[in-house]
PDB file of C-alpha atoms in Angstrom:
ATOM      1  CA  MET A   1      60.648  78.971  10.790  1.00  0.00           C
ATOM      2  CA  ASN A   2      61.648  82.112  12.622  1.00  0.00           C
ATOM      3  CA  ASP A   3      58.114  83.518  12.232  1.00  0.00           C
ATOM      4  CA  VAL A   4      56.693  80.484  13.926  1.00  0.00           C
ATOM      5  CA  SER A   5      59.202  80.700  16.779  1.00  0.00           C
ATOM      6  CA  ALA A   6      58.220  84.390  17.222  1.00  0.00           C
ATOM      7  CA  LEU A   7      54.545  83.491  17.363  1.00  0.00           C
ATOM      8  CA  PHE A   8      55.180  80.861  20.042  1.00  0.00           C
ATOM      9  CA  GLU A   9      57.110  83.501  22.067  1.00  0.00           C
ATOM     10  CA  ILE A  10      54.521  86.232  21.807  1.00  0.00           C
ATOM     11  CA  PHE A  11      51.274  84.173  22.169  1.00  0.00           C
ATOM     12  CA  PRO A  12      51.554  83.579  25.924  1.00  0.00           C
ATOM     13  CA  ILE A  13      52.228  87.300  26.412  1.00  0.00           C
ATOM     14  CA  CYS A  14      49.184  88.312  24.314  1.00  0.00           C
ATOM     15  CA  GLN A  15      46.976  85.696  26.043  1.00  0.00           C
ATOM     16  CA  LYS A  16      47.905  87.068  29.468  1.00  0.00           C
ATOM     17  CA  PHE A  17      47.410  90.676  28.388  1.00  0.00           C
ATOM     18  CA  LEU A  18      43.933  89.832  26.967  1.00  0.00           C
ATOM     19  CA  LEU A  19      42.796  87.751  29.935  1.00  0.00           C
ATOM     20  CA  ASN A  20      44.104  90.221  32.559  1.00  0.00           C
ATOM     21  CA  THR A  21      42.499  93.288  30.957  1.00  0.00           C
ATOM     22  CA  ILE A  22      39.010  91.790  30.940  1.00  0.00           C
ATOM     23  CA  ASP A  23      36.601  92.095  33.812  1.00  0.00           C
ATOM     24  CA  ILE A  24      35.784  88.446  34.321  1.00  0.00           C
ATOM     25  CA  SER A  25      33.882  88.886  37.534  1.00  0.00           C
ATOM     26  CA  SER A  26      30.750  87.471  35.817  1.00  0.00           C
ATOM     27  CA  MET A  27      32.729  84.591  34.296  1.00  0.00           C
ATOM     28  CA  PRO A  28      33.913  81.722  36.378  1.00  0.00           C
ATOM     29  CA  THR A  29      37.007  80.722  34.463  1.00  0.00           C
ATOM     30  CA  LYS A  30      39.578  81.938  32.031  1.00  0.00           C
ATOM     31  CA  THR A  31      39.022  78.820  29.969  1.00  0.00           C
ATOM     32  CA  GLN A  32      35.506  80.038  29.222  1.00  0.00           C
ATOM     33  CA  ILE A  33      36.903  83.414  28.124  1.00  0.00           C
ATOM     34  CA  LEU A  34      39.306  81.416  25.753  1.00  0.00           C
ATOM     35  CA  ILE A  35      36.293  79.567  24.332  1.00  0.00           C
ATOM     36  CA  LEU A  36      34.547  82.893  23.659  1.00  0.00           C
ATOM     37  CA  PHE A  37      37.601  84.149  21.870  1.00  0.00           C
ATOM     38  CA  ALA A  38      37.862  80.882  19.880  1.00  0.00           C
ATOM     39  CA  LEU A  39      34.345  81.322  18.657  1.00  0.00           C
ATOM     40  CA  SER A  40      34.550  85.050  17.915  1.00  0.00           C
ATOM     41  CA  GLY A  41      34.218  86.253  14.382  1.00  0.00           C
ATOM     42  CA  GLY A  42      31.197  84.070  13.574  1.00  0.00           C
ATOM     43  CA  ARG A  43      33.126  80.794  13.892  1.00  0.00           C
ATOM     44  CA  SER A  44      31.379  77.625  14.947  1.00  0.00           C
ATOM     45  CA  LEU A  45      33.499  74.791  16.219  1.00  0.00           C
ATOM     46  CA  ASN A  46      32.661  71.130  17.010  1.00  0.00           C
ATOM     47  CA  MET A  47      33.661  69.910  20.475  1.00  0.00           C
ATOM     48  CA  SER A  48      36.789  68.095  19.032  1.00  0.00           C
ATOM     49  CA  GLN A  49      37.944  71.275  17.453  1.00  0.00           C
ATOM     50  CA  LEU A  50      37.344  73.344  20.555  1.00  0.00           C
ATOM     51  CA  SER A  51      39.105  70.782  22.841  1.00  0.00           C
ATOM     52  CA  SER A  52      42.043  70.875  20.479  1.00  0.00           C
ATOM     53  CA  TYR A  53      42.105  74.650  20.609  1.00  0.00           C
ATOM     54  CA  LEU A  54      42.025  74.455  24.418  1.00  0.00           C
ATOM     55  CA  ALA A  55      44.556  71.666  24.552  1.00  0.00           C
ATOM     56  CA  SER A  56      42.097  69.673  26.778  1.00  0.00           C
ATOM     57  CA  SER A  57      39.876  66.738  26.589  1.00  0.00           C
ATOM     58  CA  LYS A  58      36.399  66.837  24.974  1.00  0.00           C
ATOM     59  CA  GLU A  59      34.922  66.241  28.405  1.00  0.00           C
ATOM     60  CA  GLN A  60      36.649  69.162  29.906  1.00  0.00           C
ATOM     61  CA  ALA A  61      35.662  71.378  26.976  1.00  0.00           C
ATOM     62  CA  THR A  62      32.008  70.233  27.299  1.00  0.00           C
ATOM     63  CA  ARG A  63      32.092  71.047  31.063  1.00  0.00           C
ATOM     64  CA  ALA A  64      33.506  74.482  30.303  1.00  0.00           C
ATOM     65  CA  VAL A  65      30.884  75.214  27.607  1.00  0.00           C
ATOM     66  CA  SER A  66      27.830  74.174  29.685  1.00  0.00           C
ATOM     67  CA  PRO A  67      27.753  77.282  31.918  1.00  0.00           C
ATOM     68  CA  LEU A  68      28.237  79.481  28.846  1.00  0.00           C
ATOM     69  CA  VAL A  69      25.238  77.777  27.288  1.00  0.00           C
ATOM     70  CA  LYS A  70      23.217  78.266  30.542  1.00  0.00           C
ATOM     71  CA  GLU A  71      24.108  81.994  30.600  1.00  0.00           C
ATOM     72  CA  GLU A  72      23.222  82.221  26.820  1.00  0.00           C
ATOM     73  CA  TYR A  73      26.710  83.299  25.750  1.00  0.00           C
ATOM     74  CA  VAL A  74      26.997  80.251  23.498  1.00  0.00           C
ATOM     75  CA  THR A  75      24.501  77.984  21.773  1.00  0.00           C
ATOM     76  CA  ARG A  76      24.870  74.333  20.912  1.00  0.00           C
ATOM     77  CA  PHE A  77      23.584  72.757  17.683  1.00  0.00           C
ATOM     78  CA  ARG A  78      23.994  69.593  15.676  1.00  0.00           C
ATOM     79  CA  SER A  79      25.178  69.195  12.136  1.00  0.00           C
ATOM     80  CA  ASP A  80      22.568  68.219   9.560  1.00  0.00           C
ATOM     81  CA  GLU A  81      24.961  65.858   7.852  1.00  0.00           C
ATOM     82  CA  ASN A  82      26.110  64.099  11.019  1.00  0.00           C
ATOM     83  CA  ARG A  83      23.751  64.316  13.972  1.00  0.00           C
ATOM     84  CA  LYS A  84      26.466  63.002  16.331  1.00  0.00           C
ATOM     85  CA  MET A  85      28.573  66.151  15.816  1.00  0.00           C
ATOM     86  CA  VAL A  86      27.818  68.878  18.394  1.00  0.00           C
ATOM     87  CA  TYR A  87      28.836  72.429  17.413  1.00  0.00           C
ATOM     88  CA  VAL A  88      28.952  75.552  19.472  1.00  0.00           C
ATOM     89  CA  LYS A  89      28.827  79.188  18.379  1.00  0.00           C
ATOM     90  CA  LEU A  90      28.455  82.582  20.033  1.00  0.00           C
ATOM     91  CA  THR A  91      25.065  84.158  20.529  1.00  0.00           C
ATOM     92  CA  ASP A  92      24.517  87.866  20.206  1.00  0.00           C
ATOM     93  CA  LYS A  93      24.936  88.115  24.031  1.00  0.00           C
ATOM     94  CA  GLY A  94      28.343  86.323  23.666  1.00  0.00           C
ATOM     95  CA  ASN A  95      29.389  88.629  20.781  1.00  0.00           C
ATOM     96  CA  HIS A  96      28.483  91.623  22.956  1.00  0.00           C
ATOM     97  CA  LEU A  97      30.614  90.351  25.821  1.00  0.00           C
ATOM     98  CA  ILE A  98      33.562  89.889  23.477  1.00  0.00           C
TER      99      ILE A  98
END
């Protein structure tokens, strides 16, 4: 339990450090940077998972992802098993930015 408490204490510090050391002049919001970090490492997330990661609504996550798709940092795709599920993943351009 102490390990979990320590993580909760250090996470905001690490998040501020990461976000404040990045030149985000080309990116409109810090939320979009968090999305890029969430998708790093080859992960793909559906919009529910992404909204959970951001602690926001699916609609807010969708609005934050749209400019990233437009700038080609992220791509959207649908699951073959369930066509209603929309997933997002980093493009090569997004990986390069991270």
